[in-house]
mmCIF file of C-alpha atoms in Angstrom:
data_model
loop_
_atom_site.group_PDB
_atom_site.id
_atom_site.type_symbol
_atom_site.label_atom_id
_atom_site.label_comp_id
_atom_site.label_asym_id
_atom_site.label_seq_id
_atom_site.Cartn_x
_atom_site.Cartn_y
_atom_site.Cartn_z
ATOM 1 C CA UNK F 1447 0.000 0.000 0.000
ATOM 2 C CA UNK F 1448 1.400 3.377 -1.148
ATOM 3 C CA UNK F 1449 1.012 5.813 1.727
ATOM 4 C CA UNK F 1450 1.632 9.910 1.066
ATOM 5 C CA UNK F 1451 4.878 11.190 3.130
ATOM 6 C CA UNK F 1452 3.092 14.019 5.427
ATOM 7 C CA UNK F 1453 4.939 17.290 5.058
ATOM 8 C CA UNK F 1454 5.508 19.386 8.094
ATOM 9 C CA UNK F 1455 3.338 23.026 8.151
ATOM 10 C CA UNK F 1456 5.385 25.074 9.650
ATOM 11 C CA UNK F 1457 4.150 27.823 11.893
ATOM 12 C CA UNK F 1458 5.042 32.002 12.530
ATOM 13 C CA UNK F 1459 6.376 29.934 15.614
ATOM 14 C CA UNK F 1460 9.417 28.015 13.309
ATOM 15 C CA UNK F 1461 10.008 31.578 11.675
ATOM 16 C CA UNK F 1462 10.531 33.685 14.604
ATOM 17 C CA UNK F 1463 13.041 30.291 15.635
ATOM 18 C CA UNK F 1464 15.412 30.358 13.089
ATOM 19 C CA UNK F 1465 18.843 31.377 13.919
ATOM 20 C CA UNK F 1466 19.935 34.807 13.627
ATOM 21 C CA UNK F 1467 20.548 36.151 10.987
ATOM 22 C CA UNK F 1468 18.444 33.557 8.563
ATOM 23 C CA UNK F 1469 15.688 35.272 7.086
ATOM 24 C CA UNK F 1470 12.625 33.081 5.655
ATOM 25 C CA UNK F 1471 9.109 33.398 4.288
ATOM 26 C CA UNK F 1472 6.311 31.046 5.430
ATOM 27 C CA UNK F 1473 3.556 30.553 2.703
ATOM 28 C CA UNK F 1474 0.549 27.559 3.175
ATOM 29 C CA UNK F 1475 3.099 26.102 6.394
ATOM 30 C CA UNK F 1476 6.336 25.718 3.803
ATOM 31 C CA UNK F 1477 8.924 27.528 4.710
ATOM 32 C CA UNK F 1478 10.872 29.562 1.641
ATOM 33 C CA UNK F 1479 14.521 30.629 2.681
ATOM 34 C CA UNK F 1480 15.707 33.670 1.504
ATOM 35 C CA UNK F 1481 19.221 34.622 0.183
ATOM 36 C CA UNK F 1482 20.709 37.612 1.493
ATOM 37 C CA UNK F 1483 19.945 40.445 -1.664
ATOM 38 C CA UNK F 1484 22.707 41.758 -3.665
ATOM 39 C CA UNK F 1485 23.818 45.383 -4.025
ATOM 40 C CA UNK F 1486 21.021 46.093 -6.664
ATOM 41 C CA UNK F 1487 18.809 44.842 -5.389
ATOM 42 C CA UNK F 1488 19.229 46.851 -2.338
ATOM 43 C CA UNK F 1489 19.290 50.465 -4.175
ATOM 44 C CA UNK F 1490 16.251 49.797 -5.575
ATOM 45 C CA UNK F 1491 14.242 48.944 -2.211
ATOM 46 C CA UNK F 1492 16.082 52.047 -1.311
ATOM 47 C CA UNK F 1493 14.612 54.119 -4.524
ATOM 48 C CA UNK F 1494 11.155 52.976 -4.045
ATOM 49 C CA UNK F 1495 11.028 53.591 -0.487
ATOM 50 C CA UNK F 1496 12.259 57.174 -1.019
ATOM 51 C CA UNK F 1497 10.254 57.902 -3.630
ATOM 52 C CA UNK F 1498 6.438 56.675 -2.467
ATOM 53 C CA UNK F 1499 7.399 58.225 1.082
ATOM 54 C CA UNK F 1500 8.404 61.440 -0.189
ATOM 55 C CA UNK F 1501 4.954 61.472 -2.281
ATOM 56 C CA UNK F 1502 2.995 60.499 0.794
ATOM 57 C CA UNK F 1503 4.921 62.936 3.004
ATOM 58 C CA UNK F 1504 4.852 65.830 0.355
ATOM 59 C CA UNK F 1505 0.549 64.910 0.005
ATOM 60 C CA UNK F 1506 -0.132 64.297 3.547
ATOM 61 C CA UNK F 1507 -1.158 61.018 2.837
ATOM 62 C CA UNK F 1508 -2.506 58.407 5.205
ATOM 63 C CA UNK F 1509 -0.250 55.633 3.924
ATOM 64 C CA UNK F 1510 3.099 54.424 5.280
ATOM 65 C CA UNK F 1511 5.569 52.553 3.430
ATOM 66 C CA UNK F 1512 8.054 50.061 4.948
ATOM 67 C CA UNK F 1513 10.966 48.361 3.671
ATOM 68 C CA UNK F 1514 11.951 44.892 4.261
ATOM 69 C CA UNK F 1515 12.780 43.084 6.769
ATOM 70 C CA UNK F 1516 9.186 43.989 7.823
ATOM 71 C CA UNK F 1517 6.915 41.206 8.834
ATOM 72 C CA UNK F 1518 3.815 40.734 7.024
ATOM 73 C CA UNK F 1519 0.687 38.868 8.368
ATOM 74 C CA UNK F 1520 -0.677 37.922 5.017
ATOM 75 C CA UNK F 1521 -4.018 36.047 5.727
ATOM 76 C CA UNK F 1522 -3.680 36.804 9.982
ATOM 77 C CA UNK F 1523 -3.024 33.166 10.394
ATOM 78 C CA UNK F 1524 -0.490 30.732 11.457
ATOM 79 C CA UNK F 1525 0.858 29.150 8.236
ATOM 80 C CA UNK F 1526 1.474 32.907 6.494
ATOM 81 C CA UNK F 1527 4.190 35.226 6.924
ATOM 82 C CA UNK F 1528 6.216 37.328 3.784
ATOM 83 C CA UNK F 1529 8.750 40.009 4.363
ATOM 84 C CA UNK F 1530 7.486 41.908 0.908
ATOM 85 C CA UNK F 1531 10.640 44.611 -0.148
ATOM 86 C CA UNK F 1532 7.894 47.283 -0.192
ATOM 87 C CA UNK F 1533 4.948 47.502 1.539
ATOM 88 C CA UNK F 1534 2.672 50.250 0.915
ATOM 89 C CA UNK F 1535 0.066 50.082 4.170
ATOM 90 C CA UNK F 1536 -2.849 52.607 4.437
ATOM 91 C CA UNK F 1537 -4.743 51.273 6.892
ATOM 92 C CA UNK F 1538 -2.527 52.115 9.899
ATOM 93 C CA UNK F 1539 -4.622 49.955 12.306
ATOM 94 C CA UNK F 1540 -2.804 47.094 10.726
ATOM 95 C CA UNK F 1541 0.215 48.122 11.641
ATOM 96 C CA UNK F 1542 1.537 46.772 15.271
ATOM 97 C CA UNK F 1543 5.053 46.475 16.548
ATOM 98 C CA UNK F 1544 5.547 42.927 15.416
ATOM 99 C CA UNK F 1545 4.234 44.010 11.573
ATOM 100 C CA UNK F 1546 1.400 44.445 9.419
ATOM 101 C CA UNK F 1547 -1.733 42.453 10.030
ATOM 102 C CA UNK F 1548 -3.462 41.867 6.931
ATOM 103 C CA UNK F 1549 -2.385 42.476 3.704
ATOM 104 C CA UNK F 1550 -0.712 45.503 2.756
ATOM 105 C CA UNK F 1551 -2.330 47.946 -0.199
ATOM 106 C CA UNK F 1552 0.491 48.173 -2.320
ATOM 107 C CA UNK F 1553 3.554 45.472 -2.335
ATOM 108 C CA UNK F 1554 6.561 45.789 -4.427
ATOM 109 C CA UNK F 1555 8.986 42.746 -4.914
ATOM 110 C CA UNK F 1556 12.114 43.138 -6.521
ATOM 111 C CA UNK F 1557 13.857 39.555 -8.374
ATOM 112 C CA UNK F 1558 16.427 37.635 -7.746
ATOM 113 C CA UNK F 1559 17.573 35.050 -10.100
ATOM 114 C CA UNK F 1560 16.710 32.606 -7.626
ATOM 115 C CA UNK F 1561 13.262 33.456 -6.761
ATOM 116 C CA UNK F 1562 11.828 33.941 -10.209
ATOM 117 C CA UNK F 1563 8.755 31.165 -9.930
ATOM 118 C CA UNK F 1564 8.245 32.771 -6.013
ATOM 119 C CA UNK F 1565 7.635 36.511 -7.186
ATOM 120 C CA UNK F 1566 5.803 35.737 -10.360
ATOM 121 C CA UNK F 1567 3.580 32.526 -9.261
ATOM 122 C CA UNK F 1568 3.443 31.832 -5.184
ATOM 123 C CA UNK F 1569 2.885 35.180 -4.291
ATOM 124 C CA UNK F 1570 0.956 36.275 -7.240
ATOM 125 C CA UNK F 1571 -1.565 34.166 -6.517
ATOM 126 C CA UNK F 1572 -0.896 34.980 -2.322
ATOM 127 C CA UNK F 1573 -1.405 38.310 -2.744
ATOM 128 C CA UNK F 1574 -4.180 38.540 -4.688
ATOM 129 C CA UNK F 1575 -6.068 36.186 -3.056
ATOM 130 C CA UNK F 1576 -5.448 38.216 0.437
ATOM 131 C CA UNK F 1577 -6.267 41.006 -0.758
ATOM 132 C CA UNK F 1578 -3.455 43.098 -2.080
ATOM 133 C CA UNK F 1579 -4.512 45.910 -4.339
ATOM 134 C CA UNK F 1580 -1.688 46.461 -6.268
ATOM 135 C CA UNK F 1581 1.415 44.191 -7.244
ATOM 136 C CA UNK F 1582 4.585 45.253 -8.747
ATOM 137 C CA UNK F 1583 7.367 42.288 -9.856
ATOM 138 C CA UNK F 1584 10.668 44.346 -10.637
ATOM 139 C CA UNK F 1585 12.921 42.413 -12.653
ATOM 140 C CA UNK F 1586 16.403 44.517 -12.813
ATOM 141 C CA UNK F 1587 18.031 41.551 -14.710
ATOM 142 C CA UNK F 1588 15.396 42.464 -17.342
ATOM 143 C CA UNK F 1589 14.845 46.119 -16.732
ATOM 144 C CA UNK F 1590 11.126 45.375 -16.194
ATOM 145 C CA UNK F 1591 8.188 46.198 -14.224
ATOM 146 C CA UNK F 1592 5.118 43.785 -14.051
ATOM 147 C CA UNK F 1593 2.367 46.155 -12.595
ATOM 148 C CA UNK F 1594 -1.071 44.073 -11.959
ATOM 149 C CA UNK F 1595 -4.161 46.136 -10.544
ATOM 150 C CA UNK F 1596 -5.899 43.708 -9.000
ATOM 151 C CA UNK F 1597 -9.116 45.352 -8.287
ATOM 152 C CA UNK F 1598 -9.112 46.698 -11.902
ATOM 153 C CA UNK F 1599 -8.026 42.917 -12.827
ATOM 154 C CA UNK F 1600 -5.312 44.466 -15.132
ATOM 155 C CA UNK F 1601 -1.494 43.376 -15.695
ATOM 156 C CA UNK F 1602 0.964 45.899 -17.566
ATOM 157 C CA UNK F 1603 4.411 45.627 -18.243
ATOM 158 C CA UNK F 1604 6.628 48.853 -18.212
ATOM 159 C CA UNK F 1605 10.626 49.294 -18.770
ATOM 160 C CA UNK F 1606 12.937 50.555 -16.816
ATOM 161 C CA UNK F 1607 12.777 54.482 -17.996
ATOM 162 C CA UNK F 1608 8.911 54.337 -18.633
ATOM 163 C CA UNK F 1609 6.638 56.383 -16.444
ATOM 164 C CA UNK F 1610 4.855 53.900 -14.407
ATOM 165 C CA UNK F 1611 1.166 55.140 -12.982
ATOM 166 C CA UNK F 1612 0.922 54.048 -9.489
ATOM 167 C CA UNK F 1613 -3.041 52.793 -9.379
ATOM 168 C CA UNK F 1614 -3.043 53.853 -5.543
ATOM 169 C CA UNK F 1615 -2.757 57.554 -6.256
ATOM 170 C CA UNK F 1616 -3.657 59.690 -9.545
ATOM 171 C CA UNK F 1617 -1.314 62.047 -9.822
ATOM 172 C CA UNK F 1618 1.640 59.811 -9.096
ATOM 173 C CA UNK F 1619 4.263 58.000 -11.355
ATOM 174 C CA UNK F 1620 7.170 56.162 -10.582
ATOM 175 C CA UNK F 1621 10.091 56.184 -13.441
ATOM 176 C CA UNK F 1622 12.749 53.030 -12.627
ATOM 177 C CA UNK F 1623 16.492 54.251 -13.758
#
């Protein structure tokens, strides 16, 4: 008789045990390890996260972005926790000391050759189905952005050097050097 071998769900628990220093993602109870990110990769979470807070700042607006490592509640469960590169939060009652309960408005994940099939499939389908509003995938190996609008159920691809609408706010447009 063939019997199925039981993978372990991992818990927030297993996360918040790993050694310091290891950073991991916790989707459905599997837990995703992440690689530390590489000097690009870096000065773009940077760009992003000076350029939608200076728009929010400059507007008054009610949002708050935060830069990973930032903990992110996904589904307010057990078996879900991301550490998105941007989040983009405007309901600030969401936001605790430990992270963001919930899923953020806006999340922006920037590629590593590594985690292609993780930005582009597992948390495509994550963060839509918890509720994200808006979705960017930036691929710098590419010099792409994949923009999906999930309320407006619309996916648009921009290069780097395009003007890229932000669907959150109007009057706002992010251009990727």
């Amino acid at each position: 008789m063939d019997t199925l071998r039981q993978e372990k769900a991992y818990t927030i628990d297993d996360i918040y045990s790993l050694p310091d220093g290891e950073r991991a993602e916790l989707i459905d109870g599997k837990i995703y390890y992440m690689a530390p990110p590489n000097t690009k990769h870096q000065r773009l979470v940077h760009f992003f996260d000076r350029e939608i807070g200076n728009y929010i700042q400059n507007n008054n607006g009610e949002c708050e972005v935060l830069p990973a490592p930032f903990a992110v509640f996904l589904n307010e469960d057990e078996i879900n926790y991301v550490e998105p590169d941007i989040s983009v939060i405007c309901d600030r009652d969401k936001i605790t000391d430990k992270g963001c309960n919930g899923a953020p408005d806006w999340i922006i994940e920037i590629v590593s050759p590594g985690n292609k099939p993780m930005d582009y499939f597992t948390k495509l389908f994550k963060y839509r189905s918890a509720g994200v509003r808006e979705y960017w995938i930036v691929d710098p190996t590419r010099e792409v952005v994949t923009v999906y609008r999930f309320e407006k159920e619309t996916m648009e691809q921009y290069s780097f050097g395009e003007d890229i609408p932000v669907g959150l706010y109007e009057d706002f447009s992010i251009k990727v050097e």
